[in-house]
């Protein structure tokens, strides 16, 4: 491969502050060196508590950072008033201080240089790094136009760089959270109900009588509010039905666990629809009033009987009928959960459509215990000039593909960054903020090609994630505990506003993202878009406009506002859905007109060959993707992932408990590292399971390096959803190598 | 007064938030813990069940650790809370050997450490850190001698068990089934 941008291991440079070795016992949680009282119970006199909201995952729970008088963060506790956490953070939020105290953090700006023929990074001042970026961006603007700059982002910091790029003249802003995650779900629900279930999802779990989970493992995905509400629903005796080839935690708490053959979920969903319609158990009044296309749907699912689905899904017809009846009995207080990570097999919008249609048949949308209407506070935007209109954008690179992609498709932005003859609209520069593309994007070859072709690659992160090794400039961001950030104004049952302010001063040479974006902007002559001294000024201005103040928010952390609209459908109102016709779309004309199936059809997907097992991946409650694998407050709970293997398969292979094996996929790709085997009855014989986010190969992540395997390196077969561009990643199969494979020489 | 804890295994998702909250509340060195989560899998696919349990010192009525402590460092506080006085502890480890629950560890600073039911919080009227952080609210902490307490109520209405009752230690952590 052309190595213009050679991968550089940041840690090998001996940078900045003295390298901290981290013997487990030496590293004290929260880095507080407080004296224990005589009985080992803490009696720390807390200096102050500082308002924050969490950044370890996207749920963004509001909380308080407790800071000791000597300026150390001792603990982080949820804000009691926040409906997203109710005063209870999850393990990652509670251990969020580990992001701040991580000894491997990025500490100073770095610029790629060639020294004695070798590419390396040199420490740079902020001025040097920012000037370098501004110069390169100006060159790109002159040579190719401002549209040739793109942003990949995840989390709170993305907003400032989005603003920067919009001001610069580009709206090529993409996030893996769409095409690698929730995109199919959002698209499927928008096509059916006219809107998506958003984030946090508007599922009324706490009041539901029946919760159906399809591959969604609430409790292992620690989406805090949902986990709390599922627990409440268990207390209230709700029926839980879980469809999963693995006995997930949620499945173990379910009245019905349907251990489905992977890749056949759509057959089950269609059979459920069949039973509801042909046994006349759907919500007739609701369907008549709010839905259209019922007649076509009835005809469409005529042959999708439970007996038909049995042969495909391995779920007994009786169980399919019984579970459909449970849903009908609970209707409309029933939720067929839309899930979140839904990029599985490439027909994911259609599967999400089937889930949406089921919800529609049962009348859950807009009813108590089903799906509620969110309401949020509109925070006014700080005054700025109008953004220039880009000459082209990511939509223009699709060439007619993925017509229902409402957000930029990461994979096509990557593709647009690979130059080719006669190709117009080529992207030449990237800013990557808070997303480790090396782990989150499955199409590695294209990703590498694109990165080698860029004129500028800037990475902004708190940690030396793999992606930083490919950057021309690495900018060290301070963690969420060290900065002001945008107000959290997520919509929920109640409108709320949450403040994040610095608990402590930024460590090392790190800076907040708002500052970085403003500095680059000013160097590009875009100062009028950043017309404030610091972000406090922006917050003060915004809060004053909505009848609060920074002073008040610092005191309460979270402010609730009164709801102005109804939480559920008022049956006396003439309620209209946000679809073109105002009705729920069972039979989608939009899809039909674009040349897709108007109603979901079952198609079979490839199955593993002999000796191969479907690779299923998921979450663990103490980790968020790959970003917590180095967090010392969390790693002791789960230092590495393991591969779950059914005992019968383990016996067949002669694999013993805790043995380390390498995984090889259908395309001959072998995992970078070996992984410990967990022999368990919790997994089907035709599948293996690993938790996503491990197997880091970047040595500067001194703890995470080499622990476990990275599922995405084994995802070389991607089934792209033609409707919105989602990358289906569950069609990969692995086998075991019990001895270390010889490393093949790489060209 | 008799403090005790009831933990609902039907609600616990095994997230280990109790462990992290304990560590940050009590400054437990990473690599050690005063509480931990156990997963017990039973059966054969697809007839499988899981029990998830957050475990810790059982603050036993009949505590072998208190009995065997040569210096009196391990002792009872009000409400039956078993506590180690770090200043009196010589780190001999007899208590670690005697505990049927493996609830104690040697702190790097030379003394033996374990769960205190967050006595510093309880004395101020708060729940232990693990109880107050639990996202599933699966833990109940309270006074068994108070007939109106939530814990007495759940123990009255729910089938429950304690761990290793055959050891005769009269443990005070109960698991709701």
mmCIF file of C-alpha atoms in Angstrom, chain A residues 418-747:
data_model
loop_
_atom_site.group_PDB
_atom_site.id
_atom_site.type_symbol
_atom_site.label_atom_id
_atom_site.label_comp_id
_atom_site.label_asym_id
_atom_site.label_seq_id
_atom_site.Cartn_x
_atom_site.Cartn_y
_atom_site.Cartn_z
ATOM 1 C CA UNK A 418 -11.019 8.056 -2.916
ATOM 2 C CA UNK A 419 -10.077 9.861 -6.128
ATOM 3 C CA UNK A 420 -10.728 8.205 -9.462
ATOM 4 C CA UNK A 421 -10.638 9.301 -13.044
ATOM 5 C CA UNK A 422 -13.479 11.525 -14.018
ATOM 6 C CA UNK A 423 -14.762 11.592 -10.436
ATOM 7 C CA UNK A 424 -16.212 14.928 -9.474
ATOM 8 C CA UNK A 425 -16.799 16.060 -5.913
ATOM 9 C CA UNK A 426 -13.815 14.459 -4.241
ATOM 10 C CA UNK A 427 -13.232 14.979 -0.535
ATOM 11 C CA UNK A 428 -9.682 15.989 0.348
ATOM 12 C CA UNK A 429 -9.702 16.711 4.060
ATOM 13 C CA UNK A 430 -11.197 15.126 7.175
ATOM 14 C CA UNK A 431 -11.730 16.197 10.710
ATOM 15 C CA UNK A 432 -12.445 13.178 12.915
ATOM 16 C CA UNK A 433 -13.911 13.986 16.311
ATOM 17 C CA UNK A 434 -14.667 11.435 19.002
ATOM 18 C CA UNK A 435 -15.024 8.418 16.726
ATOM 19 C CA UNK A 436 -12.455 5.687 16.223
ATOM 20 C CA UNK A 437 -13.207 4.939 12.571
ATOM 21 C CA UNK A 438 -10.670 2.117 12.503
ATOM 22 C CA UNK A 439 -12.914 0.132 14.807
ATOM 23 C CA UNK A 440 -16.335 1.511 13.915
ATOM 24 C CA UNK A 441 -16.218 1.261 10.097
ATOM 25 C CA UNK A 442 -16.302 -2.257 8.680
ATOM 26 C CA UNK A 443 -14.997 -1.445 5.196
ATOM 27 C CA UNK A 444 -11.322 -1.315 6.155
ATOM 28 C CA UNK A 445 -9.798 -1.435 2.703
ATOM 29 C CA UNK A 446 -11.740 1.562 1.465
ATOM 30 C CA UNK A 447 -11.106 3.401 4.699
ATOM 31 C CA UNK A 448 -7.350 2.909 4.326
ATOM 32 C CA UNK A 449 -7.423 3.930 0.670
ATOM 33 C CA UNK A 450 -9.345 7.065 1.508
ATOM 34 C CA UNK A 451 -7.044 8.036 4.350
ATOM 35 C CA UNK A 452 -3.995 7.607 2.113
ATOM 36 C CA UNK A 453 -5.493 9.937 -0.467
ATOM 37 C CA UNK A 454 -6.330 12.884 1.772
ATOM 38 C CA UNK A 455 -4.504 16.200 1.834
ATOM 39 C CA UNK A 456 -5.406 16.702 5.481
ATOM 40 C CA UNK A 457 -6.494 14.420 8.293
ATOM 41 C CA UNK A 458 -7.097 16.009 11.673
ATOM 42 C CA UNK A 459 -8.083 13.860 14.650
ATOM 43 C CA UNK A 460 -9.518 15.398 17.798
ATOM 44 C CA UNK A 461 -9.787 13.003 20.724
ATOM 45 C CA UNK A 462 -9.023 12.593 24.395
ATOM 46 C CA UNK A 463 -7.284 9.251 23.895
ATOM 47 C CA UNK A 464 -4.708 7.831 21.475
ATOM 48 C CA UNK A 465 -7.297 5.699 19.700
ATOM 49 C CA UNK A 466 -6.195 3.792 16.580
ATOM 50 C CA UNK A 467 -7.425 6.573 14.283
ATOM 51 C CA UNK A 468 -4.947 9.059 15.780
ATOM 52 C CA UNK A 469 -2.083 7.067 14.261
ATOM 53 C CA UNK A 470 -3.225 8.094 10.780
ATOM 54 C CA UNK A 471 -3.592 11.817 11.421
ATOM 55 C CA UNK A 472 -1.469 14.642 10.087
ATOM 56 C CA UNK A 473 -2.378 16.597 13.182
ATOM 57 C CA UNK A 474 -3.608 15.187 16.475
ATOM 58 C CA UNK A 475 -5.404 17.613 18.759
ATOM 59 C CA UNK A 476 -5.774 16.633 22.428
ATOM 60 C CA UNK A 477 -9.247 17.427 23.656
ATOM 61 C CA UNK A 478 -9.994 17.734 27.356
ATOM 62 C CA UNK A 479 -12.562 15.335 28.797
ATOM 63 C CA UNK A 480 -16.162 16.237 29.575
ATOM 64 C CA UNK A 481 -15.180 16.787 33.197
ATOM 65 C CA UNK A 482 -12.895 19.647 32.237
ATOM 66 C CA UNK A 483 -15.073 21.808 30.007
ATOM 67 C CA UNK A 484 -18.222 23.767 29.334
ATOM 68 C CA UNK A 485 -20.348 22.278 26.613
ATOM 69 C CA UNK A 486 -23.550 22.873 24.779
ATOM 70 C CA UNK A 487 -26.724 22.601 26.855
ATOM 71 C CA UNK A 488 -28.258 19.132 26.780
ATOM 72 C CA UNK A 489 -31.779 19.718 25.541
ATOM 73 C CA UNK A 490 -32.982 16.231 24.693
ATOM 74 C CA UNK A 491 -36.684 15.667 24.293
ATOM 75 C CA UNK A 492 -38.314 13.271 26.713
ATOM 76 C CA UNK A 493 -41.538 12.860 28.697
ATOM 77 C CA UNK A 494 -40.684 16.198 30.264
ATOM 78 C CA UNK A 495 -38.638 18.904 28.578
ATOM 79 C CA UNK A 496 -35.331 19.292 30.397
ATOM 80 C CA UNK A 497 -32.149 21.241 30.120
ATOM 81 C CA UNK A 498 -28.840 20.079 31.589
ATOM 82 C CA UNK A 499 -25.585 21.946 32.075
ATOM 83 C CA UNK A 500 -22.058 20.662 31.757
ATOM 84 C CA UNK A 501 -19.363 22.782 33.359
ATOM 85 C CA UNK A 502 -15.747 22.070 34.213
ATOM 86 C CA UNK A 503 -15.241 20.216 37.483
ATOM 87 C CA UNK A 504 -11.517 20.820 37.206
ATOM 88 C CA UNK A 505 -9.143 22.713 34.916
ATOM 89 C CA UNK A 506 -8.046 20.834 31.771
ATOM 90 C CA UNK A 507 -5.049 18.580 32.382
ATOM 91 C CA UNK A 508 -1.889 18.800 30.284
ATOM 92 C CA UNK A 509 -2.187 20.917 27.133
ATOM 93 C CA UNK A 510 -5.728 19.730 26.421
ATOM 94 C CA UNK A 511 -8.465 22.078 25.222
ATOM 95 C CA UNK A 512 -12.238 21.945 24.806
ATOM 96 C CA UNK A 513 -13.619 21.301 21.321
ATOM 97 C CA UNK A 514 -15.527 24.609 21.214
ATOM 98 C CA UNK A 515 -12.210 26.412 21.661
ATOM 99 C CA UNK A 516 -10.481 24.333 19.000
ATOM 100 C CA UNK A 517 -13.243 24.974 16.450
ATOM 101 C CA UNK A 518 -13.269 28.703 17.211
ATOM 102 C CA UNK A 519 -9.485 28.941 16.870
ATOM 103 C CA UNK A 520 -9.503 27.198 13.498
ATOM 104 C CA UNK A 521 -12.477 29.294 12.406
ATOM 105 C CA UNK A 522 -10.751 32.566 13.256
ATOM 106 C CA UNK A 523 -7.649 31.500 11.347
ATOM 107 C CA UNK A 524 -9.855 30.833 8.320
ATOM 108 C CA UNK A 525 -11.352 34.314 8.457
ATOM 109 C CA UNK A 526 -14.629 33.000 9.868
ATOM 110 C CA UNK A 527 -14.412 34.949 13.124
ATOM 111 C CA UNK A 528 -17.924 36.348 12.714
ATOM 112 C CA UNK A 529 -19.280 32.821 13.214
ATOM 113 C CA UNK A 530 -17.525 32.615 16.566
ATOM 114 C CA UNK A 531 -18.448 35.989 17.949
ATOM 115 C CA UNK A 532 -17.908 35.220 21.628
ATOM 116 C CA UNK A 533 -15.047 35.253 24.074
ATOM 117 C CA UNK A 534 -15.718 31.816 25.503
ATOM 118 C CA UNK A 535 -18.491 29.278 25.671
ATOM 119 C CA UNK A 536 -19.729 30.581 29.004
ATOM 120 C CA UNK A 537 -20.861 33.674 27.139
ATOM 121 C CA UNK A 538 -22.873 31.544 24.696
ATOM 122 C CA UNK A 539 -24.513 29.583 27.517
ATOM 123 C CA UNK A 540 -25.349 32.730 29.455
ATOM 124 C CA UNK A 541 -26.935 34.282 26.369
ATOM 125 C CA UNK A 542 -28.957 31.133 25.582
ATOM 126 C CA UNK A 543 -30.097 30.610 29.152
ATOM 127 C CA UNK A 544 -31.211 34.211 29.514
ATOM 128 C CA UNK A 545 -33.322 33.804 26.375
ATOM 129 C CA UNK A 546 -35.210 30.883 27.909
ATOM 130 C CA UNK A 547 -35.740 32.383 31.329
ATOM 131 C CA UNK A 548 -32.837 30.885 33.202
ATOM 132 C CA UNK A 549 -29.249 31.817 33.886
ATOM 133 C CA UNK A 550 -25.874 30.206 34.160
ATOM 134 C CA UNK A 551 -26.006 30.938 37.844
ATOM 135 C CA UNK A 552 -29.250 29.018 38.258
ATOM 136 C CA UNK A 553 -28.073 26.099 36.152
ATOM 137 C CA UNK A 554 -24.789 25.835 38.045
ATOM 138 C CA UNK A 555 -26.848 25.468 41.189
ATOM 139 C CA UNK A 556 -29.430 22.929 39.956
ATOM 140 C CA UNK A 557 -27.619 21.210 37.082
ATOM 141 C CA UNK A 558 -30.894 20.248 35.450
ATOM 142 C CA UNK A 559 -34.016 22.281 34.849
ATOM 143 C CA UNK A 560 -37.418 20.853 34.069
ATOM 144 C CA UNK A 561 -39.958 22.714 32.016
ATOM 145 C CA UNK A 562 -43.667 22.248 31.830
ATOM 146 C CA UNK A 563 -45.040 20.200 28.957
ATOM 147 C CA UNK A 564 -47.204 22.056 26.493
ATOM 148 C CA UNK A 565 -48.376 19.184 24.327
ATOM 149 C CA UNK A 566 -50.066 15.868 25.071
ATOM 150 C CA UNK A 567 -47.982 12.830 26.015
ATOM 151 C CA UNK A 568 -50.323 10.431 24.195
ATOM 152 C CA UNK A 569 -52.941 10.660 21.445
ATOM 153 C CA UNK A 570 -56.097 12.349 22.645
ATOM 154 C CA UNK A 571 -58.868 10.149 21.145
ATOM 155 C CA UNK A 572 -61.080 13.220 20.787
ATOM 156 C CA UNK A 573 -58.524 15.005 18.664
ATOM 157 C CA UNK A 574 -58.215 14.664 14.947
ATOM 158 C CA UNK A 575 -54.722 13.258 15.231
ATOM 159 C CA UNK A 576 -52.490 13.185 12.165
ATOM 160 C CA UNK A 577 -49.252 11.268 11.785
ATOM 161 C CA UNK A 578 -46.330 13.019 10.141
ATOM 162 C CA UNK A 579 -46.516 10.865 7.012
ATOM 163 C CA UNK A 580 -47.488 12.445 3.664
ATOM 164 C CA UNK A 581 -51.111 11.253 4.063
ATOM 165 C CA UNK A 582 -51.263 11.768 7.839
ATOM 166 C CA UNK A 583 -51.816 8.044 8.369
ATOM 167 C CA UNK A 584 -49.648 5.105 9.383
ATOM 168 C CA UNK A 585 -48.209 3.527 6.245
ATOM 169 C CA UNK A 586 -48.630 -0.240 6.199
ATOM 170 C CA UNK A 587 -48.171 -0.198 2.451
ATOM 171 C CA UNK A 588 -45.458 2.329 1.698
ATOM 172 C CA UNK A 589 -46.049 4.267 -1.482
ATOM 173 C CA UNK A 590 -42.798 6.111 -0.916
ATOM 174 C CA UNK A 591 -40.839 2.871 -1.004
ATOM 175 C CA UNK A 592 -42.792 1.586 -3.958
ATOM 176 C CA UNK A 593 -42.194 4.748 -5.981
ATOM 177 C CA UNK A 594 -38.476 4.445 -5.307
ATOM 178 C CA UNK A 595 -38.517 0.888 -6.623
ATOM 179 C CA UNK A 596 -38.458 -0.986 -3.298
ATOM 180 C CA UNK A 597 -40.934 -3.432 -1.781
ATOM 181 C CA UNK A 598 -43.881 -1.515 -0.382
ATOM 182 C CA UNK A 599 -44.207 -4.131 2.362
ATOM 183 C CA UNK A 600 -41.464 -6.236 3.949
ATOM 184 C CA UNK A 601 -40.773 -9.597 2.334
ATOM 185 C CA UNK A 602 -38.717 -12.387 3.803
ATOM 186 C CA UNK A 603 -35.482 -13.142 1.993
ATOM 187 C CA UNK A 604 -33.070 -15.782 3.203
ATOM 188 C CA UNK A 605 -29.517 -14.814 4.054
ATOM 189 C CA UNK A 606 -26.307 -16.804 3.666
ATOM 190 C CA UNK A 607 -25.678 -19.425 6.349
ATOM 191 C CA UNK A 608 -22.329 -20.596 7.742
ATOM 192 C CA UNK A 609 -20.492 -23.421 6.042
ATOM 193 C CA UNK A 610 -19.467 -26.495 7.971
ATOM 194 C CA UNK A 611 -17.110 -25.641 10.794
ATOM 195 C CA UNK A 612 -18.008 -21.955 10.704
ATOM 196 C CA UNK A 613 -20.268 -20.093 13.112
ATOM 197 C CA UNK A 614 -22.137 -16.836 12.721
ATOM 198 C CA UNK A 615 -20.324 -13.985 14.401
ATOM 199 C CA UNK A 616 -22.720 -12.121 16.676
ATOM 200 C CA UNK A 617 -21.471 -9.126 18.597
ATOM 201 C CA UNK A 618 -23.026 -6.930 21.248
ATOM 202 C CA UNK A 619 -22.479 -4.847 24.325
ATOM 203 C CA UNK A 620 -21.420 -5.280 27.916
ATOM 204 C CA UNK A 621 -22.930 -3.002 30.556
ATOM 205 C CA UNK A 622 -19.576 -1.716 31.800
ATOM 206 C CA UNK A 623 -18.213 -0.686 28.404
ATOM 207 C CA UNK A 624 -19.107 1.750 25.625
ATOM 208 C CA UNK A 625 -17.868 0.568 22.248
ATOM 209 C CA UNK A 626 -14.082 0.792 22.122
ATOM 210 C CA UNK A 627 -13.799 3.962 24.145
ATOM 211 C CA UNK A 628 -13.826 2.480 27.649
ATOM 212 C CA UNK A 629 -11.455 -0.440 27.040
ATOM 213 C CA UNK A 630 -8.629 1.591 28.592
ATOM 214 C CA UNK A 631 -10.638 3.172 31.455
ATOM 215 C CA UNK A 632 -8.979 1.934 34.652
ATOM 216 C CA UNK A 633 -12.168 2.350 36.650
ATOM 217 C CA UNK A 634 -13.976 -0.085 34.361
ATOM 218 C CA UNK A 635 -11.432 -2.520 33.003
ATOM 219 C CA UNK A 636 -11.191 -4.534 36.211
ATOM 220 C CA UNK A 637 -14.859 -5.441 35.700
ATOM 221 C CA UNK A 638 -14.185 -6.746 32.221
ATOM 222 C CA UNK A 639 -10.566 -6.532 31.075
ATOM 223 C CA UNK A 640 -11.094 -8.361 27.779
ATOM 224 C CA UNK A 641 -13.871 -9.912 25.768
ATOM 225 C CA UNK A 642 -14.313 -13.635 25.350
ATOM 226 C CA UNK A 643 -15.846 -15.680 22.579
ATOM 227 C CA UNK A 644 -18.996 -17.476 23.691
ATOM 228 C CA UNK A 645 -19.154 -21.026 22.397
ATOM 229 C CA UNK A 646 -21.866 -23.618 22.906
ATOM 230 C CA UNK A 647 -20.582 -26.622 24.942
ATOM 231 C CA UNK A 648 -21.383 -29.078 22.143
ATOM 232 C CA UNK A 649 -19.297 -27.079 19.699
ATOM 233 C CA UNK A 650 -16.468 -26.736 22.200
ATOM 234 C CA UNK A 651 -16.467 -30.501 22.649
ATOM 235 C CA UNK A 652 -16.414 -31.021 18.922
ATOM 236 C CA UNK A 653 -13.331 -28.843 18.654
ATOM 237 C CA UNK A 654 -11.741 -30.125 21.842
ATOM 238 C CA UNK A 655 -11.657 -26.560 23.109
ATOM 239 C CA UNK A 656 -11.320 -26.165 26.871
ATOM 240 C CA UNK A 657 -12.709 -23.473 29.128
ATOM 241 C CA UNK A 658 -10.616 -20.287 29.124
ATOM 242 C CA UNK A 659 -8.437 -21.572 26.299
ATOM 243 C CA UNK A 660 -7.230 -18.832 23.936
ATOM 244 C CA UNK A 661 -8.069 -19.236 20.261
ATOM 245 C CA UNK A 662 -7.749 -17.134 17.139
ATOM 246 C CA UNK A 663 -10.794 -16.506 14.978
ATOM 247 C CA UNK A 664 -10.663 -16.783 11.214
ATOM 248 C CA UNK A 665 -13.516 -15.557 9.050
ATOM 249 C CA UNK A 666 -15.010 -16.743 5.777
ATOM 250 C CA UNK A 667 -12.608 -14.568 3.795
ATOM 251 C CA UNK A 668 -9.545 -15.970 5.549
ATOM 252 C CA UNK A 669 -9.062 -12.934 7.783
ATOM 253 C CA UNK A 670 -7.545 -13.949 11.141
ATOM 254 C CA UNK A 671 -8.052 -11.923 14.284
ATOM 255 C CA UNK A 672 -5.090 -9.781 15.322
ATOM 256 C CA UNK A 673 -5.059 -11.316 18.787
ATOM 257 C CA UNK A 674 -6.301 -14.477 20.437
ATOM 258 C CA UNK A 675 -9.436 -14.510 22.541
ATOM 259 C CA UNK A 676 -10.466 -16.474 25.597
ATOM 260 C CA UNK A 677 -13.202 -19.066 25.096
ATOM 261 C CA UNK A 678 -16.250 -18.928 27.303
ATOM 262 C CA UNK A 679 -18.076 -22.243 27.039
ATOM 263 C CA UNK A 680 -21.700 -21.510 27.819
ATOM 264 C CA UNK A 681 -25.192 -22.845 27.286
ATOM 265 C CA UNK A 682 -26.275 -19.265 26.687
ATOM 266 C CA UNK A 683 -25.366 -19.376 22.984
ATOM 267 C CA UNK A 684 -26.770 -21.335 20.041
ATOM 268 C CA UNK A 685 -24.654 -24.002 18.402
ATOM 269 C CA UNK A 686 -24.607 -22.195 15.055
ATOM 270 C CA UNK A 687 -23.276 -18.897 16.407
ATOM 271 C CA UNK A 688 -20.538 -17.390 18.523
ATOM 272 C CA UNK A 689 -20.797 -14.133 20.414
ATOM 273 C CA UNK A 690 -18.270 -11.474 21.362
ATOM 274 C CA UNK A 691 -18.613 -8.102 23.031
ATOM 275 C CA UNK A 692 -17.684 -5.247 20.697
ATOM 276 C CA UNK A 693 -14.907 -2.789 21.479
ATOM 277 C CA UNK A 694 -11.890 -4.902 22.385
ATOM 278 C CA UNK A 695 -8.757 -6.083 20.589
ATOM 279 C CA UNK A 696 -7.099 -2.672 20.416
ATOM 280 C CA UNK A 697 -3.885 -2.843 18.417
ATOM 281 C CA UNK A 698 -2.580 0.585 19.325
ATOM 282 C CA UNK A 699 0.178 0.235 21.933
ATOM 283 C CA UNK A 700 -0.306 3.717 23.421
ATOM 284 C CA UNK A 701 -3.533 2.344 24.873
ATOM 285 C CA UNK A 702 -1.306 0.647 27.393
ATOM 286 C CA UNK A 703 -4.035 -1.268 29.175
ATOM 287 C CA UNK A 704 -6.346 -2.126 26.299
ATOM 288 C CA UNK A 705 -3.624 -3.154 23.859
ATOM 289 C CA UNK A 706 -3.911 -6.783 22.810
ATOM 290 C CA UNK A 707 -6.788 -7.653 25.106
ATOM 291 C CA UNK A 708 -9.462 -9.649 23.349
ATOM 292 C CA UNK A 709 -10.478 -9.423 19.720
ATOM 293 C CA UNK A 710 -12.042 -6.718 17.642
ATOM 294 C CA UNK A 711 -15.215 -7.966 15.953
ATOM 295 C CA UNK A 712 -15.075 -5.406 13.158
ATOM 296 C CA UNK A 713 -11.757 -6.719 11.832
ATOM 297 C CA UNK A 714 -13.627 -9.969 11.145
ATOM 298 C CA UNK A 715 -16.509 -8.163 9.454
ATOM 299 C CA UNK A 716 -15.248 -8.206 5.891
ATOM 300 C CA UNK A 717 -18.582 -9.084 4.326
ATOM 301 C CA UNK A 718 -20.922 -6.128 4.395
ATOM 302 C CA UNK A 719 -24.493 -6.282 3.121
ATOM 303 C CA UNK A 720 -25.437 -2.715 2.347
ATOM 304 C CA UNK A 721 -29.068 -1.691 2.734
ATOM 305 C CA UNK A 722 -30.141 -0.279 -0.632
ATOM 306 C CA UNK A 723 -32.756 1.925 1.025
ATOM 307 C CA UNK A 724 -30.473 4.035 3.251
ATOM 308 C CA UNK A 725 -26.906 2.721 2.955
ATOM 309 C CA UNK A 726 -26.634 0.926 6.299
ATOM 310 C CA UNK A 727 -23.786 -1.564 6.508
ATOM 311 C CA UNK A 728 -25.206 -4.969 7.500
ATOM 312 C CA UNK A 729 -22.512 -6.660 9.560
ATOM 313 C CA UNK A 730 -24.073 -9.870 10.867
ATOM 314 C CA UNK A 731 -23.367 -11.951 7.781
ATOM 315 C CA UNK A 732 -19.864 -12.998 8.797
ATOM 316 C CA UNK A 733 -18.801 -16.445 9.911
ATOM 317 C CA UNK A 734 -15.783 -17.518 11.902
ATOM 318 C CA UNK A 735 -13.944 -20.683 12.731
ATOM 319 C CA UNK A 736 -11.400 -21.434 15.449
ATOM 320 C CA UNK A 737 -7.637 -21.649 15.148
ATOM 321 C CA UNK A 738 -6.243 -23.327 18.225
ATOM 322 C CA UNK A 739 -2.600 -22.643 17.443
ATOM 323 C CA UNK A 740 -1.121 -19.284 16.636
ATOM 324 C CA UNK A 741 -1.337 -18.688 12.904
ATOM 325 C CA UNK A 742 1.833 -17.663 11.108
ATOM 326 C CA UNK A 743 1.790 -13.995 10.304
ATOM 327 C CA UNK A 744 1.652 -13.572 6.566
ATOM 328 C CA UNK A 745 3.980 -10.993 5.173
ATOM 329 C CA UNK A 746 1.991 -7.943 4.271
ATOM 330 C CA UNK A 747 2.814 -6.258 0.989
#
